[in-house]
PDB file of C-alpha atoms in Angstrom:
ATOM      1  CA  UNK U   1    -114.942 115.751 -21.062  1.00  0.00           C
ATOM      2  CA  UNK U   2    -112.496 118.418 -21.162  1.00  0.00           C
ATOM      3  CA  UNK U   3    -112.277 119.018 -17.841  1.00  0.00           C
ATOM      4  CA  UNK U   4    -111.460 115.587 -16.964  1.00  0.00           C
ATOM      5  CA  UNK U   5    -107.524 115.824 -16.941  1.00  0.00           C
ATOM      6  CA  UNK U   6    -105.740 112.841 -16.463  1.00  0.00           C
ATOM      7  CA  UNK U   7    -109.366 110.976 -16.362  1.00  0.00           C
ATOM      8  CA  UNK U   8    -110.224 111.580 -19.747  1.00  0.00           C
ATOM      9  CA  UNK U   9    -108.226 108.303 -21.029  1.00  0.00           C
ATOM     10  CA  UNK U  10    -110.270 106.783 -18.661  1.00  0.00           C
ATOM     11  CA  UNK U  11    -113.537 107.847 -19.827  1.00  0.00           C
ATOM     12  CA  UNK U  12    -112.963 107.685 -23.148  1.00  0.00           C
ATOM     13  CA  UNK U  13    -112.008 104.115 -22.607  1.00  0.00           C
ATOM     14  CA  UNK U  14    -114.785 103.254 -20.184  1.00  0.00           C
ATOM     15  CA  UNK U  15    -117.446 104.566 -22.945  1.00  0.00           C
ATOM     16  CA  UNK U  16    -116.150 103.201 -26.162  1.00  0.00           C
ATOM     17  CA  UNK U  17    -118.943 102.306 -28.786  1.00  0.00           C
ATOM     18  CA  UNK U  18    -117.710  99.091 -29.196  1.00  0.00           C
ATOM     19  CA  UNK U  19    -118.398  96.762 -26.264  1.00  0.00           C
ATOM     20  CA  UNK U  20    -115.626  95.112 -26.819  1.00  0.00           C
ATOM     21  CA  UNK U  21    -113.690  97.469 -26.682  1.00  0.00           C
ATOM     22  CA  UNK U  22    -114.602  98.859 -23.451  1.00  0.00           C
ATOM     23  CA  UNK U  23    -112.122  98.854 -20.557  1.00  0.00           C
ATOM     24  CA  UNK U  24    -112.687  95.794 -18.043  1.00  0.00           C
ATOM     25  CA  UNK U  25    -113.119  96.014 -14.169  1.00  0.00           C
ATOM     26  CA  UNK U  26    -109.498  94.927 -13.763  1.00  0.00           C
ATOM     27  CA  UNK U  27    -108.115  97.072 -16.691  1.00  0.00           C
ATOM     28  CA  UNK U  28    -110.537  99.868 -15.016  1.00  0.00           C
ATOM     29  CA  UNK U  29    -108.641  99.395 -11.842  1.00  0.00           C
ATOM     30  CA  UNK U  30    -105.637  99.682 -12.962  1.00  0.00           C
ATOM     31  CA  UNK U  31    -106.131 102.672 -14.575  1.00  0.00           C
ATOM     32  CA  UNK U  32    -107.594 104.353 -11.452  1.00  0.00           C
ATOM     33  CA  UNK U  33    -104.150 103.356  -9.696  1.00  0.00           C
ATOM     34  CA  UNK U  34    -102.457 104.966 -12.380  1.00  0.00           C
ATOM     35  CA  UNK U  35    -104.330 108.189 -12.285  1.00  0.00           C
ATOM     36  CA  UNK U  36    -104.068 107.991  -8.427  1.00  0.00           C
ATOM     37  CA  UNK U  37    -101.074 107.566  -7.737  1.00  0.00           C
ATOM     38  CA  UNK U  38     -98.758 107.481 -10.866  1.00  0.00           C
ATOM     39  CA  UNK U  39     -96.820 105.285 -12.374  1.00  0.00           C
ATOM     40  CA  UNK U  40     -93.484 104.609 -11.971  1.00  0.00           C
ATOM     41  CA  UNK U  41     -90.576 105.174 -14.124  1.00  0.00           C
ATOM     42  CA  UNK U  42     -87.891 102.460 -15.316  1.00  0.00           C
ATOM     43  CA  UNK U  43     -84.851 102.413 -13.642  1.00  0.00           C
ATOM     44  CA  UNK U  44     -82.459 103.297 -16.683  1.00  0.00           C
ATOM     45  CA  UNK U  45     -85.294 105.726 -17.825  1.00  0.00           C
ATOM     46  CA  UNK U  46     -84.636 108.101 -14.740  1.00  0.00           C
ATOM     47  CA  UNK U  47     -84.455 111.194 -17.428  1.00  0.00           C
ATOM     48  CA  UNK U  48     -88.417 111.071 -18.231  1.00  0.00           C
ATOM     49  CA  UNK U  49     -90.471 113.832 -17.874  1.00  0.00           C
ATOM     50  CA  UNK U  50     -92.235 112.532 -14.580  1.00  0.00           C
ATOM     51  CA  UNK U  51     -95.915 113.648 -13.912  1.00  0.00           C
ATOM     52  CA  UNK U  52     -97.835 113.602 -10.447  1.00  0.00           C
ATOM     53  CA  UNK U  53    -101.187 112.258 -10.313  1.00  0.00           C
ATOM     54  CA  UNK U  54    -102.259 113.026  -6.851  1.00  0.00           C
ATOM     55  CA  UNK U  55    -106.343 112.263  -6.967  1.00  0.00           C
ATOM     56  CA  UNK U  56    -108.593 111.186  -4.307  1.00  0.00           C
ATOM     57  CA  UNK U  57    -110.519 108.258  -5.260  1.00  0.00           C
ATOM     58  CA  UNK U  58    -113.477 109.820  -4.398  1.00  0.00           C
ATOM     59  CA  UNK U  59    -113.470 112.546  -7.006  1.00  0.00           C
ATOM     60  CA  UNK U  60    -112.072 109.899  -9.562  1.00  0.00           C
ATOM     61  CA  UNK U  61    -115.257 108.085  -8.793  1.00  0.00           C
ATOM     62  CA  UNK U  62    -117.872 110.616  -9.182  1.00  0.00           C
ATOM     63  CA  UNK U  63    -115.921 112.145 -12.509  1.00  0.00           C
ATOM     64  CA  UNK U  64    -116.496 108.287 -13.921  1.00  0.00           C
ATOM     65  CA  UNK U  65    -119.799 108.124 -12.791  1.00  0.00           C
ATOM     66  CA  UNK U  66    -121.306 111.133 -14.030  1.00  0.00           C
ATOM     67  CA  UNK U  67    -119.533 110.097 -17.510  1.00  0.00           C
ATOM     68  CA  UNK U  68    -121.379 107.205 -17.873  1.00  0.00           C
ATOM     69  CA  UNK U  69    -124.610 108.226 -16.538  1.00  0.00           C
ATOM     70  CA  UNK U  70    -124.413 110.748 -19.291  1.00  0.00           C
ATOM     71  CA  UNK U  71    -123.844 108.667 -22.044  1.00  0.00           C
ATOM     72  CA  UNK U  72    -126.801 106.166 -20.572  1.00  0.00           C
ATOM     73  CA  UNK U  73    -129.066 108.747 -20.463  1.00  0.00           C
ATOM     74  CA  UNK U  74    -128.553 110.152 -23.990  1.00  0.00           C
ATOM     75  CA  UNK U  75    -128.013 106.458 -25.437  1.00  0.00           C
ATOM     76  CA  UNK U  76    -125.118 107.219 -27.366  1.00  0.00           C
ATOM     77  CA  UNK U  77    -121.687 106.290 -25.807  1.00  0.00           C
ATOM     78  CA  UNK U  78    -119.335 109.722 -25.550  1.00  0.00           C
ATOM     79  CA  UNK U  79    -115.995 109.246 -27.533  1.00  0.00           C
ATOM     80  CA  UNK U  80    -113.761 112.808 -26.873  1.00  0.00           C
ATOM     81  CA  UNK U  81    -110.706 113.690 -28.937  1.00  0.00           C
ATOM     82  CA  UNK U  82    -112.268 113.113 -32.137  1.00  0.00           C
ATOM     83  CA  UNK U  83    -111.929 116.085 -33.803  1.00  0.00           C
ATOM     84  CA  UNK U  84    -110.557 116.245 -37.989  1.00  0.00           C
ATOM     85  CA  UNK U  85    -107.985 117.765 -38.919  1.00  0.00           C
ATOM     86  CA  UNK U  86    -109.090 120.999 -40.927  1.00  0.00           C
ATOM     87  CA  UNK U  87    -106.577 120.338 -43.577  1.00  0.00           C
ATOM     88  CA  UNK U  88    -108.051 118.525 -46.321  1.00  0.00           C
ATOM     89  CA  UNK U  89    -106.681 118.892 -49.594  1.00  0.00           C
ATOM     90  CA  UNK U  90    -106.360 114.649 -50.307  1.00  0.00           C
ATOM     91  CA  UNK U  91    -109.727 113.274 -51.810  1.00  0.00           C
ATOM     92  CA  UNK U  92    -111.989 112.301 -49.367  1.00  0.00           C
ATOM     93  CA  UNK U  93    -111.053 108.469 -48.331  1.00  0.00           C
ATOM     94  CA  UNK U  94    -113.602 105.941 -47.195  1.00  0.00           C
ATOM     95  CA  UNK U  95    -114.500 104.998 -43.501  1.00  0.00           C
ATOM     96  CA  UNK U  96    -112.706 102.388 -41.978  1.00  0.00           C
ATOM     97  CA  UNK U  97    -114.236 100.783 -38.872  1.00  0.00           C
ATOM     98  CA  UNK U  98    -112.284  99.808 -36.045  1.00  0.00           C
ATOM     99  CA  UNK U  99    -110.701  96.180 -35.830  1.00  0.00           C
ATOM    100  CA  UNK U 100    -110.617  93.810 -33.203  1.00  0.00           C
ATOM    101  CA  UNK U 101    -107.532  94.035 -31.075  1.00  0.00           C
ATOM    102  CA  UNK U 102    -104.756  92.988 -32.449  1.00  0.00           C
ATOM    103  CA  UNK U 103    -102.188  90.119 -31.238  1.00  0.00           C
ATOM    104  CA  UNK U 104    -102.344  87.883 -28.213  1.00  0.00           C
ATOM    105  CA  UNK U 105    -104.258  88.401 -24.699  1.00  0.00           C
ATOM    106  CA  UNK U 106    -101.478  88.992 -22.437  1.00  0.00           C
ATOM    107  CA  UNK U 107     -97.509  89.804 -22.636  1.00  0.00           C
ATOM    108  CA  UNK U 108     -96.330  86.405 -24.361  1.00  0.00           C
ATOM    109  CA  UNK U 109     -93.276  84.153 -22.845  1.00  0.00           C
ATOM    110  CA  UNK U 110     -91.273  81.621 -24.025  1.00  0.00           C
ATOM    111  CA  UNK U 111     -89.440  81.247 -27.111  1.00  0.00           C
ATOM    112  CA  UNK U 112     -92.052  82.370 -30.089  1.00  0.00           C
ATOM    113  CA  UNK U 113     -92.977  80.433 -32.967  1.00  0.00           C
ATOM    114  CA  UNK U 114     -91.167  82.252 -36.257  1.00  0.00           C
ATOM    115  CA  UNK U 115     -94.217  81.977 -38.892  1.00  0.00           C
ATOM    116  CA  UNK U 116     -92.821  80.522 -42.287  1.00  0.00           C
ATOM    117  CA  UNK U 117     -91.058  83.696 -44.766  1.00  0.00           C
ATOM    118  CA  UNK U 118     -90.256  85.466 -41.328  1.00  0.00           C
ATOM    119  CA  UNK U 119     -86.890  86.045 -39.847  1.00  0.00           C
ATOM    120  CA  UNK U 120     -86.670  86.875 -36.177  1.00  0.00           C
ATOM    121  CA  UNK U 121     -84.661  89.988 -35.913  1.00  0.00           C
ATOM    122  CA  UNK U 122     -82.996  91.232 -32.649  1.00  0.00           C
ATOM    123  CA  UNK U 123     -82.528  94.786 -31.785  1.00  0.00           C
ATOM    124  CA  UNK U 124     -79.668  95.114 -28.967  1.00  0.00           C
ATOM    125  CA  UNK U 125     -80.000  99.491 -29.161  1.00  0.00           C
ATOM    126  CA  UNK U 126     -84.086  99.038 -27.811  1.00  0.00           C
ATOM    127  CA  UNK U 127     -83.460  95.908 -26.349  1.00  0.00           C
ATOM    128  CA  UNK U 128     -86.323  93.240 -27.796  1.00  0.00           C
ATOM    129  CA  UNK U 129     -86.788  90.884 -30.257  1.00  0.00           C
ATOM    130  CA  UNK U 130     -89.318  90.038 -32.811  1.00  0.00           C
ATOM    131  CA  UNK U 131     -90.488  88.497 -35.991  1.00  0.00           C
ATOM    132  CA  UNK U 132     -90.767  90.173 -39.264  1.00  0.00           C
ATOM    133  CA  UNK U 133     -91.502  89.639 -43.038  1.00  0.00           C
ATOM    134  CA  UNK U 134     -87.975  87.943 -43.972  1.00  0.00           C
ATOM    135  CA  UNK U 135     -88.355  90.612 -47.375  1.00  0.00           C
ATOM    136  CA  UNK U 136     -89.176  93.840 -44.949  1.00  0.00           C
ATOM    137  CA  UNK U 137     -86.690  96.062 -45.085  1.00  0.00           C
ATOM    138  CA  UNK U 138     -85.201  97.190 -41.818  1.00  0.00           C
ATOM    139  CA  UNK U 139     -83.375 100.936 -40.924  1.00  0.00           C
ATOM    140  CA  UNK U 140     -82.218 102.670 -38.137  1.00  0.00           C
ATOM    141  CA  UNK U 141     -83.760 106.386 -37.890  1.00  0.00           C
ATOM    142  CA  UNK U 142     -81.628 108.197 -35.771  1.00  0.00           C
ATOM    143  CA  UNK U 143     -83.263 111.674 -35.753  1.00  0.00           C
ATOM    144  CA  UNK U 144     -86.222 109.880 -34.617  1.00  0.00           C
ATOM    145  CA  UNK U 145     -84.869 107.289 -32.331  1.00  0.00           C
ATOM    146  CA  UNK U 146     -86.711 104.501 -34.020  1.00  0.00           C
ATOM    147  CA  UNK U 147     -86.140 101.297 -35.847  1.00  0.00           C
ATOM    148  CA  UNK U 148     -88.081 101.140 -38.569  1.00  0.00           C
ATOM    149  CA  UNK U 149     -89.695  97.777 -40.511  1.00  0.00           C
ATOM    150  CA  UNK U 150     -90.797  98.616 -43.758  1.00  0.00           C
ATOM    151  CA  UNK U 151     -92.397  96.465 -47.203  1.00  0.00           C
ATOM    152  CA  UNK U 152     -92.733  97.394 -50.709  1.00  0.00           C
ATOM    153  CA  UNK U 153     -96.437  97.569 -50.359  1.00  0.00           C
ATOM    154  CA  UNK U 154     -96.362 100.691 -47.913  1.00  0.00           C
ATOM    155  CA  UNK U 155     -96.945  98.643 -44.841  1.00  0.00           C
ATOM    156  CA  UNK U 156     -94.414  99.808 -41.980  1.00  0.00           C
ATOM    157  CA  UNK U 157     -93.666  99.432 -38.555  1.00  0.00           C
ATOM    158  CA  UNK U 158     -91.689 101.996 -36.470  1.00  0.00           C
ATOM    159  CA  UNK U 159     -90.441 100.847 -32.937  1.00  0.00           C
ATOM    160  CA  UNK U 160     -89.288 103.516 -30.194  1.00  0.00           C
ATOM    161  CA  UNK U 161     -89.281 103.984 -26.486  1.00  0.00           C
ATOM    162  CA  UNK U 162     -91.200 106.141 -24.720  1.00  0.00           C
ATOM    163  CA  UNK U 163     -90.753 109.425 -23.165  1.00  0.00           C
ATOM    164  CA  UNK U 164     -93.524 109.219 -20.497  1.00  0.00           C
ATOM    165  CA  UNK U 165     -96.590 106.842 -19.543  1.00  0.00           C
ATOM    166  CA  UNK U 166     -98.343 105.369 -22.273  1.00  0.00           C
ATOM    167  CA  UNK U 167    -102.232 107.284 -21.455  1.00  0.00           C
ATOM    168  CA  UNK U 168     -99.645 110.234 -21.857  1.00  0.00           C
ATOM    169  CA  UNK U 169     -97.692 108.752 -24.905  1.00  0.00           C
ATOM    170  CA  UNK U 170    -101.125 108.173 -27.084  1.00  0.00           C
ATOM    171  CA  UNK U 171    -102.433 111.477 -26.215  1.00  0.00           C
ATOM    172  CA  UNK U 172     -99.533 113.301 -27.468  1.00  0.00           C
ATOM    173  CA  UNK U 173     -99.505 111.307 -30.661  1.00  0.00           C
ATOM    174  CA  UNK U 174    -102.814 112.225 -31.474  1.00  0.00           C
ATOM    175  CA  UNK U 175    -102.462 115.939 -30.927  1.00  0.00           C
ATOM    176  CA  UNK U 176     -99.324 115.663 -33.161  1.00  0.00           C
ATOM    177  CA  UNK U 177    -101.702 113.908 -35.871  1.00  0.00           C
ATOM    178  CA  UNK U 178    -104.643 116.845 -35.281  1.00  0.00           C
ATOM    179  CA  UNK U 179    -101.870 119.454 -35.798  1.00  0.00           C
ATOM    180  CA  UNK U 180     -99.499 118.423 -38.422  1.00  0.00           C
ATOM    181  CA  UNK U 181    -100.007 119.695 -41.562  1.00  0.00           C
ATOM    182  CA  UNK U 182     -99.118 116.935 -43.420  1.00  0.00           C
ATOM    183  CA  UNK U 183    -101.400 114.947 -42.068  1.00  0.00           C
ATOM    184  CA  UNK U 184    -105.502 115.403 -42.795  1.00  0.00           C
ATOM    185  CA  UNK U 185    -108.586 113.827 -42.342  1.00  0.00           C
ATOM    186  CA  UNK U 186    -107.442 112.138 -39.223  1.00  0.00           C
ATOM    187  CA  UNK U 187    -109.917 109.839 -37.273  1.00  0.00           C
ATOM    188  CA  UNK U 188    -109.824 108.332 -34.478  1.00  0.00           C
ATOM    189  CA  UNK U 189    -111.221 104.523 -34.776  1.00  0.00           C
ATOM    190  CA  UNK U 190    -110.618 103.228 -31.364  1.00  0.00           C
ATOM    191  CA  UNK U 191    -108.747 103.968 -28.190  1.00  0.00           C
ATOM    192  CA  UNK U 192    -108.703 101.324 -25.631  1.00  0.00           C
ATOM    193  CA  UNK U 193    -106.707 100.103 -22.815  1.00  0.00           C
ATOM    194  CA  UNK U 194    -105.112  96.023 -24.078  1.00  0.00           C
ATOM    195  CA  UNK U 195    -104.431  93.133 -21.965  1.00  0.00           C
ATOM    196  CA  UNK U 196    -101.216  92.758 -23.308  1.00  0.00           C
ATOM    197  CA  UNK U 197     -98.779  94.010 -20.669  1.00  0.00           C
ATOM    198  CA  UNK U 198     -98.957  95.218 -17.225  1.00  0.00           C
ATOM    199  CA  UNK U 199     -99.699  99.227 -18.951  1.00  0.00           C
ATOM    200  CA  UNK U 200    -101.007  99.140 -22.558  1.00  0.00           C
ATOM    201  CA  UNK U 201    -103.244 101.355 -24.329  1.00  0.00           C
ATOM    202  CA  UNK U 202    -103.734 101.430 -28.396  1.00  0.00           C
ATOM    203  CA  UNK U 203    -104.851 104.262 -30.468  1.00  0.00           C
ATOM    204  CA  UNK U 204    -106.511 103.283 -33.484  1.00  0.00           C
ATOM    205  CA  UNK U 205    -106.928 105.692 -36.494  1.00  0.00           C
ATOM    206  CA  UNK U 206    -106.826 106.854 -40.327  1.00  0.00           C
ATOM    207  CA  UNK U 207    -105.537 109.755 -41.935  1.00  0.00           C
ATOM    208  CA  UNK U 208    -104.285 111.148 -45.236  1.00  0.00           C
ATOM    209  CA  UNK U 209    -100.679 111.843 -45.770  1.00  0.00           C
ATOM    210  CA  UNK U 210    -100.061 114.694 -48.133  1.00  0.00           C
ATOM    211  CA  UNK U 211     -96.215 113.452 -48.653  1.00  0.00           C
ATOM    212  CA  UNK U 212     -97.318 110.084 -50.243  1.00  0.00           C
ATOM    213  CA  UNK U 213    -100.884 111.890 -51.245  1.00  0.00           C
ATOM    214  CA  UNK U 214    -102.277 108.405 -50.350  1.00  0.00           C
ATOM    215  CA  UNK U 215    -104.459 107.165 -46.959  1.00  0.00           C
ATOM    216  CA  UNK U 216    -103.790 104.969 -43.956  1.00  0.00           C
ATOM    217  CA  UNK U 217    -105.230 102.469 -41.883  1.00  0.00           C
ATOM    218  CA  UNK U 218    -102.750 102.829 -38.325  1.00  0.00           C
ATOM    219  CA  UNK U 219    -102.719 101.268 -35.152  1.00  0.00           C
ATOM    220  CA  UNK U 220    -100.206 103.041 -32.637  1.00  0.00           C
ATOM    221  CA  UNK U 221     -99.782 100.832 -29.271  1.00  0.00           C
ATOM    222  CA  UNK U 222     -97.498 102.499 -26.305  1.00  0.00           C
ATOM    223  CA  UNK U 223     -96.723  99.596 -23.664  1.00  0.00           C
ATOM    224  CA  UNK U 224     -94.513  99.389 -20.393  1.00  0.00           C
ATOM    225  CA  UNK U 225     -92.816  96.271 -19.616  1.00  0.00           C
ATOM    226  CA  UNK U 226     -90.193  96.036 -16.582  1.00  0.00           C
ATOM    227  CA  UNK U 227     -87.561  98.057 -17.064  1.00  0.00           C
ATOM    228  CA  UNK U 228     -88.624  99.884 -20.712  1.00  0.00           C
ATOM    229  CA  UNK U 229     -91.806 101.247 -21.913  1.00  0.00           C
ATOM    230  CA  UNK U 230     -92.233 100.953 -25.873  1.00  0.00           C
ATOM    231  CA  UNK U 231     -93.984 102.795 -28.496  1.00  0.00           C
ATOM    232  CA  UNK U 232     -94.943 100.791 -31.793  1.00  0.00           C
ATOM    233  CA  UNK U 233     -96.470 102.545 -34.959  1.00  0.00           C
ATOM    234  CA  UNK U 234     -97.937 100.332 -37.579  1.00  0.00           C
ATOM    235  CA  UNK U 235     -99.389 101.646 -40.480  1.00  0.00           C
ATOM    236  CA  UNK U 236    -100.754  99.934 -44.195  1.00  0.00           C
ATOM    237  CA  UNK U 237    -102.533 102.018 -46.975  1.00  0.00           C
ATOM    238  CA  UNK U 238    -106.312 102.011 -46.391  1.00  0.00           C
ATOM    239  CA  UNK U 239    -107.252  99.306 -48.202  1.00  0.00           C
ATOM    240  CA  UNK U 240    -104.897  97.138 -47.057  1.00  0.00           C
ATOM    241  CA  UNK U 241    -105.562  96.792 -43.620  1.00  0.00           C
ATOM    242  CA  UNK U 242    -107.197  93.411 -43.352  1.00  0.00           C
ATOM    243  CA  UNK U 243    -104.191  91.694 -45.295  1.00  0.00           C
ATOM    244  CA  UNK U 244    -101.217  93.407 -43.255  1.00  0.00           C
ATOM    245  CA  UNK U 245    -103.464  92.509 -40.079  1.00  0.00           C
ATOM    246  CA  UNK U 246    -101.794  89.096 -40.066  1.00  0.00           C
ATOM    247  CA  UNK U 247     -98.222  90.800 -39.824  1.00  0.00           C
ATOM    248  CA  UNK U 248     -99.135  93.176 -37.316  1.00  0.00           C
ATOM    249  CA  UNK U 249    -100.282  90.430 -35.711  1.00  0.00           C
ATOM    250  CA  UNK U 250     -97.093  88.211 -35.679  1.00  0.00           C
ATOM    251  CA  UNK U 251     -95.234  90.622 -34.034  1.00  0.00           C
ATOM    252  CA  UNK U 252     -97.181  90.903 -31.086  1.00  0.00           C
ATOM    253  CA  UNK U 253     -97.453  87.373 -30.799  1.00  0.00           C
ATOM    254  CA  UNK U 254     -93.076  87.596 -31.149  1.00  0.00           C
ATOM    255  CA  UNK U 255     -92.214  90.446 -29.538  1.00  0.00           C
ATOM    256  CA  UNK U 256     -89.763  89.580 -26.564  1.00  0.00           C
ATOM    257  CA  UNK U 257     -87.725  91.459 -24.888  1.00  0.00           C
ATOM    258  CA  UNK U 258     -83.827  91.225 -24.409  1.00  0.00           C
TER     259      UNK U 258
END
């Protein structure tokens, strides 16, 4: 797989472990289009790196197809880019397994339904809205660029826009995770394309953060909508994951933009 270029999100979505998980025909299509002909930027995002994707169907077709004759003929389903970091001074921390996808099929519309001890909270600097714990905390990180939603349990969320396409966005995440020292043990749980907007792909993963010397369950989703394309962090400690699930949840099913 690591000659595949651009097609390794692709492959790597087409040959997931998890059925489910698996890329569709249409979500398959799509990202053939992408990888074809590239996708383009926002009109108030005009500053974005901007990468051409000029590949002839034809090759993208035999690249896919060799991929998955591959993984049929050695019966186990190829899933690249999981390498550990090799920093890994926090105790050992026990295996998560991916979750299903979180929040609704599709982008939703319409005024959303606030769930009872949430406050809907409106963010005119990234342009959205969305529903959050009415007892989260909520901060501005300017060095970052993100707004940040935050409990006293250690679940947060960090919302930011996005510098280039979201195949591009996740993969640069998760080199930053392989390569920053403080964080170790990373694994990858799932990366998938979502039918959630017109351009969505989600990275799921755990790691160990040597600044809170604790573990994290983390689902990173990077998502293009008309005019802005959005990148959302959510993290809980490991154990956690199933209750903050909910949350994570409710903001998908809330999110709107202005």
């Amino acid at each position: 797989m690591t000659k595949a270029g651009p097609l390794a999100p692709l492959l790597t979505a087409l040959l997931q472990r998890d059925p489910t998980a698996r890329a569709t025909a249409s979500q398959t299509a799509e990202m053939l289009d992408r990888v074809a002909f590239g996708d383009p930027s926002p009109a108030e995002a005009s500053h974005r790196r901007s990468t051409k994707r000029h590949v002839l169907y034809a090759g993208i077709a035999a690249v896919v197809a060799v991929g998955v004759c591959v993984a049929v003929a050695l019966g186990v389903p190829v899933v690249p880019g999981t390498k550990r970091s090799s920093n890994s001074s926090g105790a050992a921390a026990p295996s998560p397994t991916p979750s299903p996808l979180l929040g609704p099929s599709g982008l939703p519309t319409g005024p959303p339904t606030t769930p009872v001890g949430f406050q809907i909270y409106r963010d005119d600097k990234l342009g959205y809205s969305v529903a959050v714990p009415a007892d989260w905390k909520i901060s501005w990180d300017a060095k970052n660029e993100t707004r940040d939603f935050y409990s006293d349990e250690g679940e947060s969320i960090w919302v930011g826009l996005n510098e280039i396409d979201p195949l591009g966005e996740v993969f640069s995440v998760e080199e930053l995770l392989k390569n920053d020292s403080n964080y170790s043990q990373y694994r990858r749980l799932r990366l998938s394309p979502v039918a959630y907007g017109p351009a969505v792909v989600d990275l799921e993963y755990s790691h160990y953060n040597e600044s809170t010397k604790a573990s994290y369950h983390c689902l990173f989703r990077a998502f293009s909508l008309t005019t802005k394309a959005y990148s959302v962090y959510m993290c809980t400690p490991l154990d956690d994951w199933d209750h903050s699930r909910d949350t994570f949840a409710a903001f998908y099913e809330t999110f709107r933009p202005n």
